[in-house]
mmCIF file of C-alpha atoms in Angstrom:
data_model
loop_
_atom_site.group_PDB
_atom_site.id
_atom_site.type_symbol
_atom_site.label_atom_id
_atom_site.label_comp_id
_atom_site.label_asym_id
_atom_site.label_seq_id
_atom_site.Cartn_x
_atom_site.Cartn_y
_atom_site.Cartn_z
ATOM 1 C CA UNK A 361 204.452 83.560 -163.502
ATOM 2 C CA UNK A 362 200.999 82.034 -163.376
ATOM 3 C CA UNK A 363 198.351 84.270 -165.021
ATOM 4 C CA UNK A 364 195.477 85.471 -162.884
ATOM 5 C CA UNK A 365 192.117 83.745 -163.225
ATOM 6 C CA UNK A 366 189.602 85.389 -165.505
ATOM 7 C CA UNK A 367 187.313 86.668 -162.770
ATOM 8 C CA UNK A 368 190.281 88.366 -161.012
ATOM 9 C CA UNK A 369 191.575 89.860 -164.266
ATOM 10 C CA UNK A 370 188.140 91.317 -164.929
ATOM 11 C CA UNK A 371 188.479 93.363 -161.751
ATOM 12 C CA UNK A 372 191.945 94.679 -162.737
ATOM 13 C CA UNK A 373 190.938 96.054 -166.152
ATOM 14 C CA UNK A 374 190.088 99.639 -166.971
ATOM 15 C CA UNK A 375 186.426 98.783 -167.344
ATOM 16 C CA UNK A 376 184.503 97.118 -164.507
ATOM 17 C CA UNK A 377 183.426 93.728 -165.824
ATOM 18 C CA UNK A 378 182.266 92.404 -162.461
ATOM 19 C CA UNK A 379 178.535 92.857 -163.297
ATOM 20 C CA UNK A 380 179.009 90.638 -166.350
ATOM 21 C CA UNK A 381 179.926 87.668 -164.112
ATOM 22 C CA UNK A 382 177.111 88.178 -161.592
ATOM 23 C CA UNK A 383 174.542 85.328 -161.445
ATOM 24 C CA UNK A 384 171.674 87.785 -161.927
ATOM 25 C CA UNK A 385 173.274 89.634 -164.897
ATOM 26 C CA UNK A 386 170.714 90.950 -167.411
ATOM 27 C CA UNK A 387 171.816 92.631 -170.710
ATOM 28 C CA UNK A 388 168.928 95.095 -170.700
ATOM 29 C CA UNK A 389 169.733 96.281 -167.188
ATOM 30 C CA UNK A 390 173.418 96.677 -168.081
ATOM 31 C CA UNK A 391 172.549 98.704 -171.238
ATOM 32 C CA UNK A 392 170.347 101.023 -169.182
ATOM 33 C CA UNK A 393 173.164 101.533 -166.667
ATOM 34 C CA UNK A 394 175.538 102.577 -169.508
ATOM 35 C CA UNK A 395 173.014 105.135 -170.790
ATOM 36 C CA UNK A 396 172.264 106.512 -167.319
ATOM 37 C CA UNK A 397 175.998 106.947 -166.723
ATOM 38 C CA UNK A 398 176.108 109.745 -169.376
ATOM 39 C CA UNK A 399 172.583 111.194 -169.058
ATOM 40 C CA UNK A 400 170.187 112.369 -166.390
ATOM 41 C CA UNK A 401 166.447 112.858 -166.108
ATOM 42 C CA UNK A 402 166.516 116.470 -167.395
ATOM 43 C CA UNK A 403 168.000 115.535 -170.801
ATOM 44 C CA UNK A 404 165.489 115.954 -173.617
ATOM 45 C CA UNK A 405 167.573 114.001 -176.117
ATOM 46 C CA UNK A 406 169.692 110.886 -175.673
ATOM 47 C CA UNK A 407 173.106 110.567 -177.291
ATOM 48 C CA UNK A 408 173.929 106.872 -177.670
ATOM 49 C CA UNK A 409 177.378 107.354 -179.173
ATOM 50 C CA UNK A 410 179.176 107.399 -175.824
ATOM 51 C CA UNK A 411 177.410 104.307 -174.390
ATOM 52 C CA UNK A 412 178.009 102.477 -177.678
ATOM 53 C CA UNK A 413 181.705 103.302 -177.657
ATOM 54 C CA UNK A 414 181.965 102.151 -174.074
ATOM 55 C CA UNK A 415 180.164 98.915 -174.946
ATOM 56 C CA UNK A 416 182.458 98.370 -177.961
ATOM 57 C CA UNK A 417 185.487 98.974 -175.756
ATOM 58 C CA UNK A 418 184.246 96.459 -173.216
ATOM 59 C CA UNK A 419 183.652 93.884 -175.961
ATOM 60 C CA UNK A 420 187.188 94.376 -177.268
ATOM 61 C CA UNK A 421 188.560 93.951 -173.759
ATOM 62 C CA UNK A 422 186.573 90.761 -173.205
ATOM 63 C CA UNK A 423 187.668 89.331 -176.566
ATOM 64 C CA UNK A 424 191.280 90.152 -175.744
ATOM 65 C CA UNK A 425 191.050 88.354 -172.408
ATOM 66 C CA UNK A 426 189.364 85.362 -174.034
ATOM 67 C CA UNK A 427 192.189 85.121 -176.576
ATOM 68 C CA UNK A 428 194.702 85.265 -173.750
ATOM 69 C CA UNK A 429 192.873 82.467 -171.932
ATOM 70 C CA UNK A 430 192.745 80.319 -175.062
ATOM 71 C CA UNK A 431 196.446 80.898 -175.766
ATOM 72 C CA UNK A 432 197.342 80.051 -172.184
ATOM 73 C CA UNK A 433 195.137 76.968 -171.778
ATOM 74 C CA UNK A 434 194.923 75.684 -175.349
ATOM 75 C CA UNK A 435 196.221 72.192 -174.410
ATOM 76 C CA UNK A 436 193.549 71.740 -171.731
ATOM 77 C CA UNK A 437 190.891 72.991 -174.142
ATOM 78 C CA UNK A 438 192.010 70.543 -176.854
ATOM 79 C CA UNK A 439 192.026 67.641 -174.388
ATOM 80 C CA UNK A 440 188.547 68.610 -173.221
ATOM 81 C CA UNK A 441 187.277 68.782 -176.802
ATOM 82 C CA UNK A 442 188.703 65.344 -177.550
ATOM 83 C CA UNK A 443 187.104 63.931 -174.382
ATOM 84 C CA UNK A 444 183.776 65.435 -175.335
ATOM 85 C CA UNK A 445 184.066 63.962 -178.819
ATOM 86 C CA UNK A 446 184.837 60.500 -177.380
ATOM 87 C CA UNK A 447 181.725 60.728 -175.174
ATOM 88 C CA UNK A 448 179.499 61.865 -177.990
ATOM 89 C CA UNK A 449 179.164 58.397 -179.596
ATOM 90 C CA UNK A 450 178.080 56.608 -176.352
ATOM 91 C CA UNK A 451 175.703 59.456 -175.651
ATOM 92 C CA UNK A 452 174.127 59.034 -179.089
ATOM 93 C CA UNK A 453 173.878 55.251 -178.584
ATOM 94 C CA UNK A 454 171.987 55.864 -175.319
ATOM 95 C CA UNK A 455 169.555 58.317 -176.819
ATOM 96 C CA UNK A 456 167.390 55.640 -178.483
ATOM 97 C CA UNK A 457 167.059 53.429 -175.355
ATOM 98 C CA UNK A 458 166.316 56.521 -173.286
ATOM 99 C CA UNK A 459 163.603 57.547 -175.698
ATOM 100 C CA UNK A 460 162.167 54.008 -175.551
ATOM 101 C CA UNK A 461 162.295 54.073 -171.752
ATOM 102 C CA UNK A 462 160.580 57.431 -171.688
ATOM 103 C CA UNK A 463 157.887 56.125 -174.035
ATOM 104 C CA UNK A 464 157.401 53.028 -171.864
ATOM 105 C CA UNK A 465 157.136 55.164 -168.745
ATOM 106 C CA UNK A 466 154.549 57.326 -170.452
ATOM 107 C CA UNK A 467 152.480 54.272 -171.415
ATOM 108 C CA UNK A 468 152.717 52.892 -167.878
ATOM 109 C CA UNK A 469 151.629 56.199 -166.457
ATOM 110 C CA UNK A 470 148.722 56.495 -168.868
ATOM 111 C CA UNK A 471 147.565 52.862 -168.690
ATOM 112 C CA UNK A 472 148.581 51.421 -165.317
ATOM 113 C CA UNK A 473 148.625 54.435 -163.047
ATOM 114 C CA UNK A 474 145.501 55.900 -164.540
ATOM 115 C CA UNK A 475 143.714 52.562 -164.298
ATOM 116 C CA UNK A 476 144.859 52.134 -160.692
ATOM 117 C CA UNK A 477 143.644 55.601 -159.786
ATOM 118 C CA UNK A 478 140.241 54.657 -161.181
ATOM 119 C CA UNK A 479 140.219 51.265 -159.448
ATOM 120 C CA UNK A 480 141.457 52.467 -156.032
ATOM 121 C CA UNK A 481 138.037 53.737 -154.859
ATOM 122 C CA UNK A 482 136.447 50.467 -156.005
ATOM 123 C CA UNK A 483 139.094 48.495 -154.119
ATOM 124 C CA UNK A 484 138.376 50.480 -150.968
ATOM 125 C CA UNK A 485 134.670 49.823 -151.326
ATOM 126 C CA UNK A 486 135.317 46.121 -151.931
ATOM 127 C CA UNK A 487 137.536 45.955 -148.858
ATOM 128 C CA UNK A 488 134.851 47.568 -146.726
ATOM 129 C CA UNK A 489 132.249 45.174 -148.111
ATOM 130 C CA UNK A 490 134.540 42.250 -147.321
ATOM 131 C CA UNK A 491 134.929 43.471 -143.750
ATOM 132 C CA UNK A 492 131.158 43.725 -143.457
ATOM 133 C CA UNK A 493 130.730 40.194 -144.840
ATOM 134 C CA UNK A 494 133.296 38.823 -142.373
ATOM 135 C CA UNK A 495 131.603 40.663 -139.522
ATOM 136 C CA UNK A 496 128.221 39.260 -140.553
ATOM 137 C CA UNK A 497 129.623 35.732 -140.738
ATOM 138 C CA UNK A 498 131.171 36.090 -137.296
ATOM 139 C CA UNK A 499 127.929 37.502 -135.928
ATOM 140 C CA UNK A 500 125.911 34.625 -137.408
ATOM 141 C CA UNK A 501 128.384 32.125 -135.952
ATOM 142 C CA UNK A 502 128.225 33.798 -132.557
ATOM 143 C CA UNK A 503 124.427 33.843 -132.514
ATOM 144 C CA UNK A 504 124.339 30.185 -133.589
ATOM 145 C CA UNK A 505 126.650 29.188 -130.743
ATOM 146 C CA UNK A 506 124.781 31.402 -128.295
ATOM 147 C CA UNK A 507 121.557 29.637 -129.249
ATOM 148 C CA UNK A 508 123.160 26.290 -128.346
ATOM 149 C CA UNK A 509 123.821 27.378 -124.759
ATOM 150 C CA UNK A 510 120.575 29.293 -124.357
ATOM 151 C CA UNK A 511 118.897 28.278 -121.114
ATOM 152 C CA UNK A 512 121.793 26.056 -120.006
ATOM 153 C CA UNK A 513 122.166 25.885 -116.237
ATOM 154 C CA UNK A 514 125.330 24.305 -114.928
ATOM 155 C CA UNK A 515 124.813 21.644 -112.285
ATOM 156 C CA UNK A 516 121.703 20.099 -113.802
ATOM 157 C CA UNK A 517 121.698 16.387 -114.576
ATOM 158 C CA UNK A 518 121.753 17.048 -118.321
ATOM 159 C CA UNK A 519 124.841 19.279 -118.150
ATOM 160 C CA UNK A 520 127.550 16.876 -117.044
ATOM 161 C CA UNK A 521 129.918 14.400 -118.605
ATOM 162 C CA UNK A 522 130.197 14.713 -122.385
ATOM 163 C CA UNK A 523 127.373 17.272 -122.550
ATOM 164 C CA UNK A 524 129.288 19.478 -120.129
ATOM 165 C CA UNK A 525 132.354 19.176 -122.337
ATOM 166 C CA UNK A 526 130.291 20.283 -125.361
ATOM 167 C CA UNK A 527 129.016 23.313 -123.435
ATOM 168 C CA UNK A 528 132.586 24.174 -122.404
ATOM 169 C CA UNK A 529 133.756 23.949 -126.033
ATOM 170 C CA UNK A 530 130.945 26.279 -127.102
ATOM 171 C CA UNK A 531 131.782 28.780 -124.347
ATOM 172 C CA UNK A 532 135.466 28.649 -125.295
ATOM 173 C CA UNK A 533 134.700 29.352 -128.979
ATOM 174 C CA UNK A 534 132.419 32.258 -128.063
ATOM 175 C CA UNK A 535 135.170 33.781 -125.922
ATOM 176 C CA UNK A 536 137.628 33.291 -128.790
ATOM 177 C CA UNK A 537 135.306 35.139 -131.191
ATOM 178 C CA UNK A 538 135.017 38.037 -128.748
ATOM 179 C CA UNK A 539 138.803 38.276 -128.402
ATOM 180 C CA UNK A 540 139.651 38.038 -132.113
ATOM 181 C CA UNK A 541 136.866 40.255 -133.489
ATOM 182 C CA UNK A 542 136.748 43.584 -131.611
ATOM 183 C CA UNK A 543 133.619 44.637 -133.499
ATOM 184 C CA UNK A 544 131.484 42.013 -131.722
ATOM 185 C CA UNK A 545 131.441 43.598 -128.231
ATOM 186 C CA UNK A 546 130.191 46.841 -129.808
ATOM 187 C CA UNK A 547 126.998 45.209 -131.125
ATOM 188 C CA UNK A 548 123.937 45.495 -128.903
ATOM 189 C CA UNK A 549 122.828 41.809 -129.048
ATOM 190 C CA UNK A 550 126.329 40.682 -128.098
ATOM 191 C CA UNK A 551 126.515 43.242 -125.306
ATOM 192 C CA UNK A 552 123.319 41.795 -123.825
ATOM 193 C CA UNK A 553 124.602 38.217 -124.142
ATOM 194 C CA UNK A 554 128.141 38.549 -122.745
ATOM 195 C CA UNK A 555 127.052 38.682 -119.051
ATOM 196 C CA UNK A 556 125.331 35.300 -119.469
ATOM 197 C CA UNK A 557 128.438 33.950 -121.221
ATOM 198 C CA UNK A 558 130.746 35.087 -118.427
ATOM 199 C CA UNK A 559 128.387 33.685 -115.797
ATOM 200 C CA UNK A 560 128.255 30.335 -117.581
ATOM 201 C CA UNK A 561 132.048 30.267 -117.932
ATOM 202 C CA UNK A 562 132.499 30.872 -114.203
ATOM 203 C CA UNK A 563 129.808 28.339 -113.320
ATOM 204 C CA UNK A 564 131.459 25.631 -115.437
ATOM 205 C CA UNK A 565 134.809 26.169 -113.753
ATOM 206 C CA UNK A 566 133.250 26.240 -110.287
ATOM 207 C CA UNK A 567 131.150 23.143 -110.924
ATOM 208 C CA UNK A 568 134.113 21.198 -112.348
ATOM 209 C CA UNK A 569 136.235 22.119 -109.346
ATOM 210 C CA UNK A 570 133.481 21.086 -106.933
ATOM 211 C CA UNK A 571 132.866 17.824 -108.799
ATOM 212 C CA UNK A 572 136.545 16.896 -108.714
ATOM 213 C CA UNK A 573 136.628 17.546 -104.978
ATOM 214 C CA UNK A 574 133.606 15.335 -104.319
ATOM 215 C CA UNK A 575 134.732 11.906 -103.005
ATOM 216 C CA UNK A 576 131.944 9.974 -104.748
ATOM 217 C CA UNK A 577 132.682 11.321 -108.238
ATOM 218 C CA UNK A 578 132.935 8.383 -110.685
ATOM 219 C CA UNK A 579 136.043 8.118 -112.899
ATOM 220 C CA UNK A 580 134.080 9.041 -116.040
ATOM 221 C CA UNK A 581 133.078 12.384 -114.534
ATOM 222 C CA UNK A 582 136.632 12.982 -113.344
ATOM 223 C CA UNK A 583 137.761 12.606 -116.952
ATOM 224 C CA UNK A 584 135.079 14.903 -118.389
ATOM 225 C CA UNK A 585 135.528 17.601 -115.742
ATOM 226 C CA UNK A 586 139.289 17.624 -116.165
ATOM 227 C CA UNK A 587 138.599 17.980 -119.896
ATOM 228 C CA UNK A 588 136.373 20.981 -119.136
ATOM 229 C CA UNK A 589 139.200 22.561 -117.156
ATOM 230 C CA UNK A 590 141.573 21.910 -120.031
ATOM 231 C CA UNK A 591 139.211 23.763 -122.392
ATOM 232 C CA UNK A 592 138.356 26.728 -120.162
ATOM 233 C CA UNK A 593 141.639 26.969 -118.239
ATOM 234 C CA UNK A 594 144.369 25.846 -120.681
ATOM 235 C CA UNK A 595 147.054 27.074 -118.292
ATOM 236 C CA UNK A 596 146.357 23.906 -116.286
ATOM 237 C CA UNK A 597 148.171 21.834 -118.967
ATOM 238 C CA UNK A 598 145.850 18.811 -118.640
ATOM 239 C CA UNK A 599 146.827 16.474 -121.472
ATOM 240 C CA UNK A 600 144.528 13.803 -122.887
ATOM 241 C CA UNK A 601 147.211 11.147 -122.459
ATOM 242 C CA UNK A 602 147.465 12.015 -118.782
ATOM 243 C CA UNK A 603 143.723 11.626 -118.263
ATOM 244 C CA UNK A 604 143.664 8.304 -120.107
ATOM 245 C CA UNK A 605 146.594 6.978 -118.096
ATOM 246 C CA UNK A 606 144.973 8.075 -114.845
ATOM 247 C CA UNK A 607 141.662 6.405 -115.721
ATOM 248 C CA UNK A 608 143.414 3.135 -116.561
ATOM 249 C CA UNK A 609 145.577 3.477 -113.461
ATOM 250 C CA UNK A 610 142.578 3.758 -111.142
ATOM 251 C CA UNK A 611 140.384 1.243 -112.965
ATOM 252 C CA UNK A 612 143.011 -1.523 -112.882
ATOM 253 C CA UNK A 613 143.717 -1.127 -109.173
ATOM 254 C CA UNK A 614 140.045 -0.987 -108.205
ATOM 255 C CA UNK A 615 139.272 -4.033 -110.327
ATOM 256 C CA UNK A 616 141.995 -6.075 -108.602
ATOM 257 C CA UNK A 617 140.854 -4.869 -105.186
ATOM 258 C CA UNK A 618 137.187 -5.711 -105.864
ATOM 259 C CA UNK A 619 138.184 -9.236 -106.890
ATOM 260 C CA UNK A 620 139.959 -9.705 -103.572
ATOM 261 C CA UNK A 621 136.907 -8.576 -101.614
ATOM 262 C CA UNK A 622 134.741 -11.146 -103.371
ATOM 263 C CA UNK A 623 136.706 -13.817 -101.505
ATOM 264 C CA UNK A 624 135.049 -12.714 -98.267
ATOM 265 C CA UNK A 625 131.690 -13.918 -99.587
ATOM 266 C CA UNK A 626 133.017 -17.461 -99.777
ATOM 267 C CA UNK A 627 134.570 -17.482 -96.301
ATOM 268 C CA UNK A 628 132.980 -19.863 -93.814
ATOM 269 C CA UNK A 629 133.622 -17.990 -90.536
ATOM 270 C CA UNK A 630 133.783 -14.477 -89.164
ATOM 271 C CA UNK A 631 137.540 -14.759 -88.771
ATOM 272 C CA UNK A 632 137.928 -15.869 -92.374
ATOM 273 C CA UNK A 633 135.659 -13.046 -93.578
ATOM 274 C CA UNK A 634 137.645 -10.493 -91.578
ATOM 275 C CA UNK A 635 140.927 -11.969 -92.825
ATOM 276 C CA UNK A 636 139.734 -11.851 -96.450
ATOM 277 C CA UNK A 637 138.633 -8.208 -96.144
ATOM 278 C CA UNK A 638 141.813 -7.044 -94.414
ATOM 279 C CA UNK A 639 143.998 -8.998 -96.850
ATOM 280 C CA UNK A 640 142.247 -7.356 -99.800
ATOM 281 C CA UNK A 641 142.688 -3.933 -98.240
ATOM 282 C CA UNK A 642 146.342 -4.576 -97.426
ATOM 283 C CA UNK A 643 146.974 -5.674 -101.006
ATOM 284 C CA UNK A 644 145.550 -2.424 -102.363
ATOM 285 C CA UNK A 645 148.486 -0.769 -104.104
ATOM 286 C CA UNK A 646 148.821 1.450 -107.147
ATOM 287 C CA UNK A 647 149.425 -0.807 -110.188
ATOM 288 C CA UNK A 648 153.166 -1.045 -110.766
ATOM 289 C CA UNK A 649 152.872 -1.598 -114.508
ATOM 290 C CA UNK A 650 151.283 1.839 -115.003
ATOM 291 C CA UNK A 651 153.605 3.718 -112.680
ATOM 292 C CA UNK A 652 156.034 4.575 -115.493
ATOM 293 C CA UNK A 653 153.342 6.046 -117.748
ATOM 294 C CA UNK A 654 152.077 8.187 -114.901
ATOM 295 C CA UNK A 655 155.530 9.241 -113.757
ATOM 296 C CA UNK A 656 156.014 11.112 -117.024
ATOM 297 C CA UNK A 657 152.576 12.666 -116.677
ATOM 298 C CA UNK A 658 152.828 13.598 -113.011
ATOM 299 C CA UNK A 659 154.231 17.063 -113.673
ATOM 300 C CA UNK A 660 151.503 18.267 -116.021
ATOM 301 C CA UNK A 661 148.755 16.531 -114.058
ATOM 302 C CA UNK A 662 149.913 17.891 -110.718
ATOM 303 C CA UNK A 663 149.922 21.385 -112.201
ATOM 304 C CA UNK A 664 146.334 20.924 -113.343
ATOM 305 C CA UNK A 665 144.997 19.655 -110.022
ATOM 306 C CA UNK A 666 147.045 21.951 -107.804
ATOM 307 C CA UNK A 667 144.437 24.683 -108.121
ATOM 308 C CA UNK A 668 141.658 22.240 -107.196
ATOM 309 C CA UNK A 669 142.556 20.366 -104.034
ATOM 310 C CA UNK A 670 146.318 19.987 -104.035
ATOM 311 C CA UNK A 671 146.295 16.223 -104.551
ATOM 312 C CA UNK A 672 148.649 14.037 -106.580
ATOM 313 C CA UNK A 673 147.896 11.163 -108.998
ATOM 314 C CA UNK A 674 148.446 8.754 -106.104
ATOM 315 C CA UNK A 675 145.824 10.620 -104.066
ATOM 316 C CA UNK A 676 143.401 10.302 -106.967
ATOM 317 C CA UNK A 677 143.993 6.580 -106.960
ATOM 318 C CA UNK A 678 143.239 6.287 -103.246
ATOM 319 C CA UNK A 679 140.163 8.434 -103.552
ATOM 320 C CA UNK A 680 138.674 6.436 -106.410
ATOM 321 C CA UNK A 681 139.718 3.109 -104.907
ATOM 322 C CA UNK A 682 138.211 4.153 -101.589
ATOM 323 C CA UNK A 683 134.941 5.166 -103.178
ATOM 324 C CA UNK A 684 134.611 1.870 -105.020
ATOM 325 C CA UNK A 685 135.568 -0.048 -101.875
ATOM 326 C CA UNK A 686 132.900 1.730 -99.849
ATOM 327 C CA UNK A 687 130.255 0.858 -102.431
ATOM 328 C CA UNK A 688 131.453 -2.752 -102.533
ATOM 329 C CA UNK A 689 131.438 -3.181 -98.751
ATOM 330 C CA UNK A 690 127.986 -1.633 -98.359
ATOM 331 C CA UNK A 691 126.675 -3.985 -101.034
ATOM 332 C CA UNK A 692 128.243 -6.974 -99.247
ATOM 333 C CA UNK A 693 126.850 -5.864 -95.884
ATOM 334 C CA UNK A 694 123.344 -5.718 -97.354
ATOM 335 C CA UNK A 695 123.554 -9.033 -99.208
ATOM 336 C CA UNK A 696 125.741 -11.218 -96.973
ATOM 337 C CA UNK A 697 124.850 -11.863 -93.353
ATOM 338 C CA UNK A 698 128.351 -12.980 -92.401
ATOM 339 C CA UNK A 699 129.968 -9.822 -93.748
ATOM 340 C CA UNK A 700 127.260 -7.718 -92.086
ATOM 341 C CA UNK A 701 128.012 -9.348 -88.736
ATOM 342 C CA UNK A 702 131.741 -8.740 -89.032
ATOM 343 C CA UNK A 703 131.404 -5.110 -90.139
ATOM 344 C CA UNK A 704 128.881 -4.243 -87.439
ATOM 345 C CA UNK A 705 130.926 -5.898 -84.702
ATOM 346 C CA UNK A 706 133.320 -3.815 -82.634
ATOM 347 C CA UNK A 707 136.332 -6.076 -83.213
ATOM 348 C CA UNK A 708 135.814 -6.461 -86.939
ATOM 349 C CA UNK A 709 135.140 -2.778 -87.550
ATOM 350 C CA UNK A 710 138.138 -1.719 -85.475
ATOM 351 C CA UNK A 711 140.429 -4.139 -87.308
ATOM 352 C CA UNK A 712 139.244 -2.908 -90.718
ATOM 353 C CA UNK A 713 139.749 0.718 -89.721
ATOM 354 C CA UNK A 714 143.256 -0.059 -88.416
ATOM 355 C CA UNK A 715 144.236 -1.777 -91.647
ATOM 356 C CA UNK A 716 142.690 1.009 -93.681
ATOM 357 C CA UNK A 717 144.674 3.587 -91.732
ATOM 358 C CA UNK A 718 147.927 1.755 -92.400
ATOM 359 C CA UNK A 719 147.246 1.295 -96.099
ATOM 360 C CA UNK A 720 146.087 4.836 -96.715
ATOM 361 C CA UNK A 721 148.913 6.169 -94.586
ATOM 362 C CA UNK A 722 151.319 4.411 -96.938
ATOM 363 C CA UNK A 723 149.655 5.971 -99.970
ATOM 364 C CA UNK A 724 148.932 9.488 -98.732
ATOM 365 C CA UNK A 725 150.684 11.523 -96.083
ATOM 366 C CA UNK A 726 147.887 14.073 -95.627
ATOM 367 C CA UNK A 727 146.014 13.415 -92.402
ATOM 368 C CA UNK A 728 142.707 14.952 -93.494
ATOM 369 C CA UNK A 729 142.550 12.893 -96.668
ATOM 370 C CA UNK A 730 143.669 9.792 -94.773
ATOM 371 C CA UNK A 731 140.730 10.156 -92.393
ATOM 372 C CA UNK A 732 138.255 10.728 -95.215
ATOM 373 C CA UNK A 733 139.446 7.746 -97.240
ATOM 374 C CA UNK A 734 139.419 5.576 -94.118
ATOM 375 C CA UNK A 735 135.761 6.444 -93.704
ATOM 376 C CA UNK A 736 135.017 5.410 -97.299
ATOM 377 C CA UNK A 737 136.860 2.117 -97.003
ATOM 378 C CA UNK A 738 135.144 1.182 -93.750
ATOM 379 C CA UNK A 739 131.729 1.603 -95.380
ATOM 380 C CA UNK A 740 130.568 4.730 -93.542
#
């Protein structure tokens, strides 16, 4: 039969040992309870013999139960003692490293942590000073750039071409500073300047769009104004290689066409002059050797110009070629009597316009642009 556990056996004994196993057991309180069990408040003297006998009896009972437990579980107790003894040596070997670790931790706490606690306020102050220095540098840079565009009015003769590109780069950097440094818009000088900056930004975009839509715009200005759009409207995806290819594309074709027109100066009759002019116009074609370089650039370029006038690289070629042709014909009309007679005559003018319509119709399917380019080519 398995013996009862100690805490259950305590409840089955003559004496009540349950209070001895309570978590909040206190010897002084238990002694007082033994005395109060045999006395009351009216007693003038206290007889401790009875409480002492009861305490001695309880001690004997507890010792008896302990002996019973030891006799019953002696093998487990011996095994536990041996296990404790085997763990004692490793525990002693760990005591020295633990003491060293504790000492090291104490030194770290006293030296490192204490030093950090002292340095933390200084670090915060340094960080704030650094932020102030950065803000001052940004402010100085902004004011320097703002000074460069002070008084600039878009559309004036001095603000075009490369100078317009420089202004656009300055405006773009100012906008970048405003976006990346939120403290700037809160400063009063910047608040007063931002309306002018936004107005200038809008004016540059509007002027570049208008310039690119103007038929008489020279190729150099086309390049610079597309560059301005690339800076201020990067979503247009205008690449430098595309602009270079387009410039070369137009320049080569116009140069070949102008050489053909020069043959009309050497013609000896009106018919020969008219034939030379119409032949030159009919031979006007986009240069085949540059078609491949532009075919790879058509996508990005068409995206960039779609917001302007909806034209393609081919349309740009016809526009620039037409503008140069108009200038060339007007010059020939002024300087060469034979050409002037042909171009002012009804037959000659009608023939040129017919040929122009065919050529431009081959290059551009848009009727409005075809009519405009026909007017340029016929010298109007």
